[in-house]
CSV table of C-alpha atoms in Angstrom, one decimal:
chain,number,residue,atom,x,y,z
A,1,UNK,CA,-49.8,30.8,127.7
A,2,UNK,CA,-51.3,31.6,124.3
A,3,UNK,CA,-51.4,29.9,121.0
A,4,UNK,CA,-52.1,31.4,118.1
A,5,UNK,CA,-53.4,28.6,115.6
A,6,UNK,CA,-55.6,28.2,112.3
A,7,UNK,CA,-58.1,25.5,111.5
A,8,UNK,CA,-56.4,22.7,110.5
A,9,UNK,CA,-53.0,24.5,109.9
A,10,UNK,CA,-49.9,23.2,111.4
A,11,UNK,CA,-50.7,24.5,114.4
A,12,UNK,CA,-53.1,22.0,115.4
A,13,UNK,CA,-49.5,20.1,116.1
A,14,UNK,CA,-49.2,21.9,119.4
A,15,UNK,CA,-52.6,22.4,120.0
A,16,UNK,CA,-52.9,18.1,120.5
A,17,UNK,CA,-49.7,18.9,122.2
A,18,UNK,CA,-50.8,21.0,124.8
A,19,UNK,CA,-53.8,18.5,125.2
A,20,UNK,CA,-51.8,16.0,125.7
A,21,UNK,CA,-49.2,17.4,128.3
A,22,UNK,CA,-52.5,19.0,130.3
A,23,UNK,CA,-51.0,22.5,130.0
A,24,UNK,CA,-53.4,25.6,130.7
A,25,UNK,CA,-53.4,27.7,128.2
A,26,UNK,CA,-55.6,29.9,125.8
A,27,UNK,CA,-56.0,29.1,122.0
A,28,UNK,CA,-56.9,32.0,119.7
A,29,UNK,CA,-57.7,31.9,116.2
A,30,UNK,CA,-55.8,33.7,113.7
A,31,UNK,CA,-56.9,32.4,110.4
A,32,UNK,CA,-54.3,32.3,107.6
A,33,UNK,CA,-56.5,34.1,105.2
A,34,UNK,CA,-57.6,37.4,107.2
A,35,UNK,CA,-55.1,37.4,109.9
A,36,UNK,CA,-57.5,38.9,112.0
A,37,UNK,CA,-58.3,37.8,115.6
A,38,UNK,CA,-61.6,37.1,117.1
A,39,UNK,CA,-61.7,41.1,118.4
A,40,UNK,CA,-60.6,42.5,115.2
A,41,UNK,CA,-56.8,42.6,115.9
A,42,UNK,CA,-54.6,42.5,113.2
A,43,UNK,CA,-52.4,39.5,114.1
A,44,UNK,CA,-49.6,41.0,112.8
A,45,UNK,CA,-49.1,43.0,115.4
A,46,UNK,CA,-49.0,40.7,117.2
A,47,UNK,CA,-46.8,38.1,115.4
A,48,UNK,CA,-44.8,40.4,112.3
A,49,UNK,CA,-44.8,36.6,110.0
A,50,UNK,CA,-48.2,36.6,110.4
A,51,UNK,CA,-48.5,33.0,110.3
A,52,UNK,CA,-49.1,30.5,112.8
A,53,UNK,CA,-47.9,28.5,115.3
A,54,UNK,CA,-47.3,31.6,117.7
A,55,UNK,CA,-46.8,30.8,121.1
A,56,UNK,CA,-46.6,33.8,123.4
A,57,UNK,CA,-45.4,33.1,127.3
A,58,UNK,CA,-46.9,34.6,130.5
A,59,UNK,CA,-43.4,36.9,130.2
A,60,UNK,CA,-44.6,38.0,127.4
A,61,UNK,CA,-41.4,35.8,125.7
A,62,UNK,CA,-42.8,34.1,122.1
A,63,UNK,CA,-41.6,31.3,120.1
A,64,UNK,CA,-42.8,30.6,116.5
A,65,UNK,CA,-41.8,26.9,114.3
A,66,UNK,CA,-43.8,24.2,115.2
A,67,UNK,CA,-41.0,21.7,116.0
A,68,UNK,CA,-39.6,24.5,118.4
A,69,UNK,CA,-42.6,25.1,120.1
A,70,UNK,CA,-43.4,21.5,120.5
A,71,UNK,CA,-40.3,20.4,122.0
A,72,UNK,CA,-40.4,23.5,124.2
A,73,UNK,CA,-43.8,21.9,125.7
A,74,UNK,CA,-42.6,18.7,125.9
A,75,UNK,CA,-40.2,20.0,128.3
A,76,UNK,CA,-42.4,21.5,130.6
A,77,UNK,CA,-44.0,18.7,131.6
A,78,UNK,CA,-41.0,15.7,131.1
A,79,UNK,CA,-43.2,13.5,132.9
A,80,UNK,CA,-45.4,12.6,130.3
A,81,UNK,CA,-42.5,11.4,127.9
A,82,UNK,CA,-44.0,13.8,124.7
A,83,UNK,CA,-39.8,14.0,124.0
A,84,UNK,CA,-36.9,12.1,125.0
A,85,UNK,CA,-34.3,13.6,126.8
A,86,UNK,CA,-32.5,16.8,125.9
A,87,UNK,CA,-29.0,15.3,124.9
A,88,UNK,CA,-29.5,12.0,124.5
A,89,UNK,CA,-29.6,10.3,120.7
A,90,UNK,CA,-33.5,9.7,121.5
A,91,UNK,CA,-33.9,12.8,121.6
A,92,UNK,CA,-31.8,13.6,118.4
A,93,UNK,CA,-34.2,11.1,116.6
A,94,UNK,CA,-36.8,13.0,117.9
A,95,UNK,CA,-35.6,15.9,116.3
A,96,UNK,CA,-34.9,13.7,112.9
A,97,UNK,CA,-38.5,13.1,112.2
A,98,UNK,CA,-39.6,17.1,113.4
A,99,UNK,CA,-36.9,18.2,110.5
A,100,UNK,CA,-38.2,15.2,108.0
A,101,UNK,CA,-41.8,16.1,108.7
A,102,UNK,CA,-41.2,19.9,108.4
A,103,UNK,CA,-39.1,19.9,104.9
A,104,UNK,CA,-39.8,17.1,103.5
A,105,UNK,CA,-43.6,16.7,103.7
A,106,UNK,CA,-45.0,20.0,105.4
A,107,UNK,CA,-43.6,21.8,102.4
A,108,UNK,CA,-44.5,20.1,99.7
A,109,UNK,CA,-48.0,20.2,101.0
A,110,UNK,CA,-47.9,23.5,100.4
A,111,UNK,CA,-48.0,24.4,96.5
A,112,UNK,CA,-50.8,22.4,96.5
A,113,UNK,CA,-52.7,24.7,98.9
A,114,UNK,CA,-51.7,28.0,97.1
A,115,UNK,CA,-54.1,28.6,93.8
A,116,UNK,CA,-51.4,30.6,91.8
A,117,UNK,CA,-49.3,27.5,92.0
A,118,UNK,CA,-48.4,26.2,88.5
A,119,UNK,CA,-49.8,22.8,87.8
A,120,UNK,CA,-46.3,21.3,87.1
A,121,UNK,CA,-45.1,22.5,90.3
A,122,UNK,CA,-48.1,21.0,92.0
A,123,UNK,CA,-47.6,17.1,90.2
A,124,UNK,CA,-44.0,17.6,91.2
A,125,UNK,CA,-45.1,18.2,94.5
A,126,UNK,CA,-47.1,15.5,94.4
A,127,UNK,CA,-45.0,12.8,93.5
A,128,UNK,CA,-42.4,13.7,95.9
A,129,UNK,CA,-44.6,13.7,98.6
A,130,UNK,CA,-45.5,10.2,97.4
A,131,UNK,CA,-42.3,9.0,97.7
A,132,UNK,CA,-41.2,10.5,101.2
A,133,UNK,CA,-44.9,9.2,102.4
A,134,UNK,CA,-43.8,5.5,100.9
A,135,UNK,CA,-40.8,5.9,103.2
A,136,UNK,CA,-42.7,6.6,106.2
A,137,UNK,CA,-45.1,3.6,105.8
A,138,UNK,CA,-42.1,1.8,105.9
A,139,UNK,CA,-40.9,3.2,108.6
A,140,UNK,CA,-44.0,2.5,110.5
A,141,UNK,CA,-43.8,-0.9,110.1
A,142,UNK,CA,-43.8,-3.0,113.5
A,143,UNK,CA,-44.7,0.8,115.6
A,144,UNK,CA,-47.3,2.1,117.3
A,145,UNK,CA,-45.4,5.2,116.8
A,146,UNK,CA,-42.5,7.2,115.4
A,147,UNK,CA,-39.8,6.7,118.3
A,148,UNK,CA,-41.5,3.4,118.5
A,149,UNK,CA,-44.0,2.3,121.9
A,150,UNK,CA,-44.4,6.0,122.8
A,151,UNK,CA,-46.4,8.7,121.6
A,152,UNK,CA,-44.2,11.9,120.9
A,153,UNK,CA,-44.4,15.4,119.7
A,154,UNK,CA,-43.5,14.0,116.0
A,155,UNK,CA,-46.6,11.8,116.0
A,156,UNK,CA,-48.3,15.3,116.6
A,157,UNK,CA,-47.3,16.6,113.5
A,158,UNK,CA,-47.5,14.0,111.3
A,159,UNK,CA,-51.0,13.5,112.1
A,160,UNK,CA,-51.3,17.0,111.4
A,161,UNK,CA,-49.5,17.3,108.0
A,162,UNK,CA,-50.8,14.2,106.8
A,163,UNK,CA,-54.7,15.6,107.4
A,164,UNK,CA,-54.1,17.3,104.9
A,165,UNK,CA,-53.7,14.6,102.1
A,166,UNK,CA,-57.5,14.8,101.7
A,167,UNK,CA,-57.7,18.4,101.1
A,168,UNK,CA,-55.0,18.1,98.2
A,169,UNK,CA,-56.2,14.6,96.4
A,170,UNK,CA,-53.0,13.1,97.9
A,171,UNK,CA,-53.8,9.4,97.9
A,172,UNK,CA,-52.7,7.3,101.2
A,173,UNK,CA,-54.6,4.7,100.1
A,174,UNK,CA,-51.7,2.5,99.7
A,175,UNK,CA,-50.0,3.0,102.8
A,176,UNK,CA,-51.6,0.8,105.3
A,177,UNK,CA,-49.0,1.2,108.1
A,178,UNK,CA,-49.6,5.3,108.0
A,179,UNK,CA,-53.2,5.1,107.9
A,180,UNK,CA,-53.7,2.4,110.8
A,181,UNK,CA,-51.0,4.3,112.3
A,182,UNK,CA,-53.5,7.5,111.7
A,183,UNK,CA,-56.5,5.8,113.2
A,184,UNK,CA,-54.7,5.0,116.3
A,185,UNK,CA,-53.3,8.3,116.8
A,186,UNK,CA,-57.0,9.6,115.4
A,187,UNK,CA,-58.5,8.4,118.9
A,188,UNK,CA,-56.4,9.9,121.3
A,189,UNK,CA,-58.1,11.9,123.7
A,190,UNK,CA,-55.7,15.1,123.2
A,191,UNK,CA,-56.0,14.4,119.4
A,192,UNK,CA,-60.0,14.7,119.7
A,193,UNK,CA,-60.0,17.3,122.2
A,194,UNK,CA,-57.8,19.9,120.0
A,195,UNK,CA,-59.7,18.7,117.2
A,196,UNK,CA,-62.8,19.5,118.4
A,197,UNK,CA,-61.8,22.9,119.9
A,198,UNK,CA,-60.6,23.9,116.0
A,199,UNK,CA,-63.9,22.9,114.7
A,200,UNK,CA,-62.8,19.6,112.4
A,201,UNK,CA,-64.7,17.1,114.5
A,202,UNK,CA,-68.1,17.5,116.0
């Protein structure tokens, strides 16, 4: 398999993911900004969005989203519990959170990464994000994790989105269940090893 990421970007969601389910696989760069691949391919022949998470198969199949792509790894490998069950309400929660994460949060991080943004927009942004973030530290109360005692594929991507609070002057300062919750997830092995291999930890 392939995966397509960019530093830091969503993508580093299955990038911990694949760490964490011991997949083989190879991770390419395809930076948001120049699309352009390590050997001067333009990803968008490869991927016609342009943006990543792109995961291409060994079929040449592909999947883009990251809560598709993530759930689709999980369920290679069903032995390591990264998702619940297809069909039963664990999983449905499972696919709560992806949604949550991926509208409510993941998208209002993103005004604040695009310079032509207007500043309203961006506070607006801002203060919805601190609301939803307020409802996940209460959420988080009494877990090591979303679903609860087990690391998932959501955990994945909330550590991923919520990297990004530093980048934007989002304050988490606050919200002492999210950032112990961040630490612990911080020192997973999978976590450091995709980490590392994007370059954001040395």
């Amino acid at each position: 398999m392939k995966l397509y990421y960019s530093q830091g970007a969503c993508s580093l969601a299955p990038h911990i993911v694949m760490h964490e389910a011991g997949l083989a696989f190879e991770a390419i760069s395809a930076p948001t900004k120049t699309h352009q691949l390590p050997d001067g391919t333009d990803f968008y022949t490869i991927n016609p969005l342009g943006y990543v998470p792109f995961l291409v198969l060994q079929d040449g199949r592909s999947l883009h989203e990251t809560p598709a792509i993530v759930q689709y790894l999980a369920d290679l490998v069903p032995e390591k519990h990264l998702a619940p069950a297809n069909g039963s309400f664990e999983r449905y929660q499972l696919q709560q959170w992806l949604t949550f994460i991926g509208t409510e949060l993941h998208k209002n991080f993103s005004p604040l990464f695009n310079p032509a943004a207007p500043l309203e927009g961006k506070e607006q942004a801002k203060q919805t994000l601190a609301k939803r973030l307020a409802w996940v530290d209460g959420e988080l109360a009494g877990k090591d994790y979303l679903l609860g005692t087990t690391f998932s594929v959501a955990d994945a991507y909330l550590f991923t989105v919520t990297n990004w609070a530093r980048l934007v002057k989002v304050d988490l300062s606050t919200f002492a269940n999210l950032l112990a919750y961040r630490a612990r997830i911080g020192e997973r092995p999978g976590v450091q090893a995709a980490m590392r291999a994007e370059g954001l930890l040395k």
